Amino acid sequence: MASGGCLCGAVRFRVEAELRDPIACHCKQCRQQSGHFFSAVPAPKTALHFERDDGLRWYRHTDTAMRGFCGECGSSLFWRGDEGPGVMVAMGALDDTGDMKLCGHYWVDFMGDYYDIDDGLPHHEGLTT
Ligand SMILES: [Zn+2]
Ligand SMILES: [Zn+2]
C-alpha cells in the first residue's frame, strides 16, 4: 500500500498492493523525461487508483508504452507498457517509501557519461539480467 501524487496535487493516487523494491532505469528516454535516471517501483495496473487525475496526461513515447505525468506541474509519475500487467510508479511521487530500497540499475549501457554508479547494486544491460 502506498499513496502519492505530483508536485501541485492535480494528480493523487494510491497503490493497493504490496510494493517490492524499486529499480533505477538509465535509458535515454527515462533520463530525458525525468531529468536524470528514473527510479520507479512496479505495481499491478489494477492496483493503481486515482483520487485526483485532472492533471494526469499520458504521452505515448513508443509504439508499446506510455509515460504518465502531470500536465499542470510536469511531474514524472508513471511508465506503463501496453502489454503486461504492470505499471512503474515513480519513487519521487510516493508520499512515504517505507523501507523500500533500490535493488538494481537497468539499461546501464545507455547511462549518461556524466555520472558514476558506485552503490554496489547489480547492473543490467537492458531490462533483463
Ligand atoms: Zn501536478
Ligand atoms: Zn528507462
JSON list of C-alpha atoms and ligand atoms in Angstrom, two decimals:
[
{"chain": "A", "resi": 1, "resn": "MET", "atom": "CA", "xyz": [0.00, 0.00, 0.00]},
{"chain": "A", "resi": 2, "resn": "ALA", "atom": "CA", "xyz": [1.26, 3.44, -0.86]},
{"chain": "A", "resi": 3, "resn": "SER", "atom": "CA", "xyz": [-0.07, 6.84, -1.75]},
{"chain": "A", "resi": 4, "resn": "GLY", "atom": "CA", "xyz": [1.41, 9.58, -3.82]},
{"chain": "A", "resi": 5, "resn": "GLY", "atom": "CA", "xyz": [0.93, 12.43, -6.18]},
{"chain": "A", "resi": 6, "resn": "CYS", "atom": "CA", "xyz": [2.50, 15.15, -8.24]},
{"chain": "A", "resi": 7, "resn": "LEU", "atom": "CA", "xyz": [4.10, 18.37, -7.10]},
{"chain": "A", "resi": 8, "resn": "CYS", "atom": "CA", "xyz": [0.96, 20.51, -7.46]},
{"chain": "A", "resi": 9, "resn": "GLY", "atom": "CA", "xyz": [-1.65, 18.00, -6.29]},
{"chain": "A", "resi": 10, "resn": "ALA", "atom": "CA", "xyz": [-3.62, 17.73, -9.54]},
{"chain": "A", "resi": 11, "resn": "VAL", "atom": "CA", "xyz": [-2.76, 14.03, -9.56]},
{"chain": "A", "resi": 12, "resn": "ARG", "atom": "CA", "xyz": [-3.28, 11.94, -6.41]},
{"chain": "A", "resi": 13, "resn": "PHE", "atom": "CA", "xyz": [-3.23, 8.18, -6.37]},
{"chain": "A", "resi": 14, "resn": "ARG", "atom": "CA", "xyz": [-2.96, 5.16, -4.16]},
{"chain": "A", "resi": 15, "resn": "VAL", "atom": "CA", "xyz": [-1.47, 1.78, -4.90]},
{"chain": "A", "resi": 16, "resn": "GLU", "atom": "CA", "xyz": [-3.39, -1.04, -3.28]},
{"chain": "A", "resi": 17, "resn": "ALA", "atom": "CA", "xyz": [-0.68, -3.65, -3.40]},
{"chain": "A", "resi": 18, "resn": "GLU", "atom": "CA", "xyz": [2.39, -4.69, -1.52]},
{"chain": "A", "resi": 19, "resn": "LEU", "atom": "CA", "xyz": [5.27, -2.95, -3.25]},
{"chain": "A", "resi": 20, "resn": "ARG", "atom": "CA", "xyz": [8.63, -4.59, -3.78]},
{"chain": "A", "resi": 21, "resn": "ASP", "atom": "CA", "xyz": [11.93, -2.78, -4.12]},
{"chain": "A", "resi": 22, "resn": "PRO", "atom": "CA", "xyz": [12.38, -0.12, -6.80]},
{"chain": "A", "resi": 23, "resn": "ILE", "atom": "CA", "xyz": [14.77, -0.13, -9.71]},
{"chain": "A", "resi": 24, "resn": "ALA", "atom": "CA", "xyz": [16.63, 2.65, -11.48]},
{"chain": "A", "resi": 25, "resn": "CYS", "atom": "CA", "xyz": [16.34, 2.93, -15.26]},
{"chain": "A", "resi": 26, "resn": "HIS", "atom": "CA", "xyz": [19.19, 4.66, -17.06]},
{"chain": "A", "resi": 27, "resn": "CYS", "atom": "CA", "xyz": [17.79, 4.54, -20.60]},
{"chain": "A", "resi": 28, "resn": "LYS", "atom": "CA", "xyz": [17.90, 7.74, -22.61]},
{"chain": "A", "resi": 29, "resn": "GLN", "atom": "CA", "xyz": [14.12, 8.12, -22.63]},
{"chain": "A", "resi": 30, "resn": "CYS", "atom": "CA", "xyz": [13.86, 7.92, -18.85]},
{"chain": "A", "resi": 31, "resn": "ARG", "atom": "CA", "xyz": [16.72, 10.33, -18.44]},
{"chain": "A", "resi": 32, "resn": "GLN", "atom": "CA", "xyz": [15.27, 12.75, -20.94]},
{"chain": "A", "resi": 33, "resn": "GLN", "atom": "CA", "xyz": [11.77, 12.71, -19.50]},
{"chain": "A", "resi": 34, "resn": "SER", "atom": "CA", "xyz": [12.68, 12.76, -15.81]},
{"chain": "A", "resi": 35, "resn": "GLY", "atom": "CA", "xyz": [15.79, 14.91, -15.97]},
{"chain": "A", "resi": 36, "resn": "HIS", "atom": "CA", "xyz": [18.11, 12.17, -14.68]},
{"chain": "A", "resi": 37, "resn": "PHE", "atom": "CA", "xyz": [17.75, 8.42, -14.28]},
{"chain": "A", "resi": 38, "resn": "PHE", "atom": "CA", "xyz": [14.28, 7.22, -13.31]},
{"chain": "A", "resi": 39, "resn": "SER", "atom": "CA", "xyz": [13.69, 5.34, -10.06]},
{"chain": "A", "resi": 40, "resn": "ALA", "atom": "CA", "xyz": [10.39, 3.51, -10.01]},
{"chain": "A", "resi": 41, "resn": "VAL", "atom": "CA", "xyz": [8.62, 0.58, -8.43]},
{"chain": "A", "resi": 42, "resn": "PRO", "atom": "CA", "xyz": [6.45, -1.94, -10.28]},
{"chain": "A", "resi": 43, "resn": "ALA", "atom": "CA", "xyz": [2.79, -2.27, -9.31]},
{"chain": "A", "resi": 44, "resn": "PRO", "atom": "CA", "xyz": [-0.15, -4.13, -10.84]},
{"chain": "A", "resi": 45, "resn": "LYS", "atom": "CA", "xyz": [-2.15, -1.87, -13.18]},
{"chain": "A", "resi": 46, "resn": "THR", "atom": "CA", "xyz": [-5.30, -2.97, -11.36]},
{"chain": "A", "resi": 47, "resn": "ALA", "atom": "CA", "xyz": [-3.88, -1.76, -8.03]},
{"chain": "A", "resi": 48, "resn": "LEU", "atom": "CA", "xyz": [-3.50, 1.84, -9.14]},
{"chain": "A", "resi": 49, "resn": "HIS", "atom": "CA", "xyz": [-6.44, 4.05, -8.15]},
{"chain": "A", "resi": 50, "resn": "PHE", "atom": "CA", "xyz": [-6.75, 7.78, -8.67]},
{"chain": "A", "resi": 51, "resn": "GLU", "atom": "CA", "xyz": [-8.20, 10.11, -6.07]},
{"chain": "A", "resi": 52, "resn": "ARG", "atom": "CA", "xyz": [-7.48, 13.03, -8.37]},
{"chain": "A", "resi": 53, "resn": "ASP", "atom": "CA", "xyz": [-6.50, 12.80, -12.02]},
{"chain": "A", "resi": 54, "resn": "ASP", "atom": "CA", "xyz": [-7.47, 16.11, -13.60]},
{"chain": "A", "resi": 55, "resn": "GLY", "atom": "CA", "xyz": [-3.78, 16.85, -14.17]},
{"chain": "A", "resi": 56, "resn": "LEU", "atom": "CA", "xyz": [-2.91, 13.40, -15.48]},
{"chain": "A", "resi": 57, "resn": "ARG", "atom": "CA", "xyz": [-1.62, 13.17, -19.06]},
{"chain": "A", "resi": 58, "resn": "TRP", "atom": "CA", "xyz": [-0.25, 10.16, -20.91]},
{"chain": "A", "resi": 59, "resn": "TYR", "atom": "CA", "xyz": [2.43, 10.63, -23.50]},
{"chain": "A", "resi": 60, "resn": "ARG", "atom": "CA", "xyz": [2.94, 7.80, -25.96]},
{"chain": "A", "resi": 61, "resn": "HIS", "atom": "CA", "xyz": [6.70, 7.75, -26.46]},
{"chain": "A", "resi": 62, "resn": "THR", "atom": "CA", "xyz": [6.91, 4.38, -28.24]},
{"chain": "A", "resi": 63, "resn": "ASP", "atom": "CA", "xyz": [4.51, 2.07, -30.06]},
{"chain": "A", "resi": 64, "resn": "THR", "atom": "CA", "xyz": [4.26, -0.04, -26.94]},
{"chain": "A", "resi": 65, "resn": "ALA", "atom": "CA", "xyz": [4.37, 2.21, -23.89]},
{"chain": "A", "resi": 66, "resn": "MET", "atom": "CA", "xyz": [3.21, 5.48, -22.40]},
{"chain": "A", "resi": 67, "resn": "ARG", "atom": "CA", "xyz": [4.54, 7.80, -19.74]},
{"chain": "A", "resi": 68, "resn": "GLY", "atom": "CA", "xyz": [2.21, 9.42, -17.24]},
{"chain": "A", "resi": 69, "resn": "PHE", "atom": "CA", "xyz": [2.91, 12.89, -15.95]},
{"chain": "A", "resi": 70, "resn": "CYS", "atom": "CA", "xyz": [1.12, 15.93, -14.55]},
{"chain": "A", "resi": 71, "resn": "GLY", "atom": "CA", "xyz": [0.12, 18.39, -17.25]},
{"chain": "A", "resi": 72, "resn": "GLU", "atom": "CA", "xyz": [-0.01, 21.20, -14.67]},
{"chain": "A", "resi": 73, "resn": "CYS", "atom": "CA", "xyz": [3.31, 20.90, -12.86]},
{"chain": "A", "resi": 74, "resn": "GLY", "atom": "CA", "xyz": [5.20, 18.47, -15.12]},
{"chain": "A", "resi": 75, "resn": "SER", "atom": "CA", "xyz": [5.98, 15.81, -12.52]},
{"chain": "A", "resi": 76, "resn": "SER", "atom": "CA", "xyz": [7.07, 12.44, -13.95]},
{"chain": "A", "resi": 77, "resn": "LEU", "atom": "CA", "xyz": [4.76, 9.85, -12.46]},
{"chain": "A", "resi": 78, "resn": "PHE", "atom": "CA", "xyz": [4.34, 6.57, -14.38]},
{"chain": "A", "resi": 79, "resn": "TRP", "atom": "CA", "xyz": [5.64, 4.31, -17.11]},
{"chain": "A", "resi": 80, "resn": "ARG", "atom": "CA", "xyz": [3.06, 1.90, -18.50]},
{"chain": "A", "resi": 81, "resn": "GLY", "atom": "CA", "xyz": [3.55, -0.71, -21.19]},
{"chain": "A", "resi": 82, "resn": "ASP", "atom": "CA", "xyz": [0.52, -1.62, -23.31]},
{"chain": "A", "resi": 83, "resn": "GLU", "atom": "CA", "xyz": [1.22, -5.30, -22.75]},
{"chain": "A", "resi": 84, "resn": "GLY", "atom": "CA", "xyz": [1.79, -6.84, -19.38]},
{"chain": "A", "resi": 85, "resn": "PRO", "atom": "CA", "xyz": [0.13, -6.41, -16.03]},
{"chain": "A", "resi": 86, "resn": "GLY", "atom": "CA", "xyz": [2.37, -3.76, -14.53]},
{"chain": "A", "resi": 87, "resn": "VAL", "atom": "CA", "xyz": [2.84, -0.04, -14.25]},
{"chain": "A", "resi": 88, "resn": "MET", "atom": "CA", "xyz": [6.01, 1.59, -12.95]},
{"chain": "A", "resi": 89, "resn": "VAL", "atom": "CA", "xyz": [5.38, 4.23, -10.29]},
{"chain": "A", "resi": 90, "resn": "ALA", "atom": "CA", "xyz": [7.97, 6.95, -9.80]},
{"chain": "A", "resi": 91, "resn": "MET", "atom": "CA", "xyz": [9.61, 6.81, -6.39]},
{"chain": "A", "resi": 92, "resn": "GLY", "atom": "CA", "xyz": [9.66, 10.59, -6.21]},
{"chain": "A", "resi": 93, "resn": "ALA", "atom": "CA", "xyz": [5.86, 10.65, -6.40]},
{"chain": "A", "resi": 94, "resn": "LEU", "atom": "CA", "xyz": [5.32, 8.49, -3.32]},
{"chain": "A", "resi": 95, "resn": "ASP", "atom": "CA", "xyz": [4.40, 10.13, -0.03]},
{"chain": "A", "resi": 96, "resn": "ASP", "atom": "CA", "xyz": [6.23, 7.54, 2.02]},
{"chain": "A", "resi": 97, "resn": "THR", "atom": "CA", "xyz": [8.67, 4.97, 0.68]},
{"chain": "A", "resi": 98, "resn": "GLY", "atom": "CA", "xyz": [8.75, 2.95, 3.91]},
{"chain": "A", "resi": 99, "resn": "ASP", "atom": "CA", "xyz": [11.70, 0.59, 3.96]},
{"chain": "A", "resi": 100, "resn": "MET", "atom": "CA", "xyz": [11.92, 0.21, 0.18]},
{"chain": "A", "resi": 101, "resn": "LYS", "atom": "CA", "xyz": [15.47, 0.29, -1.14]},
{"chain": "A", "resi": 102, "resn": "LEU", "atom": "CA", "xyz": [16.77, 0.49, -4.68]},
{"chain": "A", "resi": 103, "resn": "CYS", "atom": "CA", "xyz": [17.71, -3.03, -5.83]},
{"chain": "A", "resi": 104, "resn": "GLY", "atom": "CA", "xyz": [19.34, -2.63, -9.22]},
{"chain": "A", "resi": 105, "resn": "HIS", "atom": "CA", "xyz": [20.30, -0.49, -12.20]},
{"chain": "A", "resi": 106, "resn": "TYR", "atom": "CA", "xyz": [18.86, -1.18, -15.67]},
{"chain": "A", "resi": 107, "resn": "TRP", "atom": "CA", "xyz": [19.84, -0.11, -19.17]},
{"chain": "A", "resi": 108, "resn": "VAL", "atom": "CA", "xyz": [23.25, 0.89, -17.83]},
{"chain": "A", "resi": 109, "resn": "ASP", "atom": "CA", "xyz": [24.60, 0.57, -21.36]},
{"chain": "A", "resi": 110, "resn": "PHE", "atom": "CA", "xyz": [22.64, 3.77, -22.05]},
{"chain": "A", "resi": 111, "resn": "MET", "atom": "CA", "xyz": [23.50, 5.65, -18.86]},
{"chain": "A", "resi": 112, "resn": "GLY", "atom": "CA", "xyz": [24.83, 9.17, -19.08]},
{"chain": "A", "resi": 113, "resn": "ASP", "atom": "CA", "xyz": [28.60, 9.60, -19.10]},
{"chain": "A", "resi": 114, "resn": "TYR", "atom": "CA", "xyz": [28.30, 12.50, -16.64]},
{"chain": "A", "resi": 115, "resn": "TYR", "atom": "CA", "xyz": [27.82, 10.29, -13.56]},
{"chain": "A", "resi": 116, "resn": "ASP", "atom": "CA", "xyz": [29.03, 7.06, -11.96]},
{"chain": "A", "resi": 117, "resn": "ILE", "atom": "CA", "xyz": [27.10, 4.31, -10.24]},
{"chain": "A", "resi": 118, "resn": "ASP", "atom": "CA", "xyz": [29.07, 3.10, -7.25]},
{"chain": "A", "resi": 119, "resn": "ASP", "atom": "CA", "xyz": [26.45, 1.90, -4.77]},
{"chain": "A", "resi": 120, "resn": "GLY", "atom": "CA", "xyz": [27.34, -1.77, -5.27]},
{"chain": "A", "resi": 121, "resn": "LEU", "atom": "CA", "xyz": [23.93, -2.77, -6.67]},
{"chain": "A", "resi": 122, "resn": "PRO", "atom": "CA", "xyz": [23.67, -5.09, -9.69]},
{"chain": "A", "resi": 123, "resn": "HIS", "atom": "CA", "xyz": [23.99, -3.58, -13.16]},
{"chain": "A", "resi": 124, "resn": "HIS", "atom": "CA", "xyz": [21.89, -4.85, -16.04]},
{"chain": "A", "resi": 125, "resn": "GLU", "atom": "CA", "xyz": [22.13, -4.11, -19.74]},
{"chain": "A", "resi": 126, "resn": "GLY", "atom": "CA", "xyz": [18.56, -3.71, -20.88]},
{"chain": "A", "resi": 127, "resn": "LEU", "atom": "CA", "xyz": [15.75, -4.87, -18.66]},
{"chain": "A", "resi": 128, "resn": "THR", "atom": "CA", "xyz": [16.93, -8.42, -18.03]},
{"chain": "A", "resi": 129, "resn": "THR", "atom": "CA", "xyz": [19.90, -9.79, -16.16]},
{"chain": "B", "resi": 1, "resn": "ZN", "atom": "ZN", "xyz": [0.88, 18.43, -10.74]},
{"chain": "B", "resi": 2, "resn": "ZN", "atom": "ZN", "xyz": [14.05, 3.78, -18.95]}
]
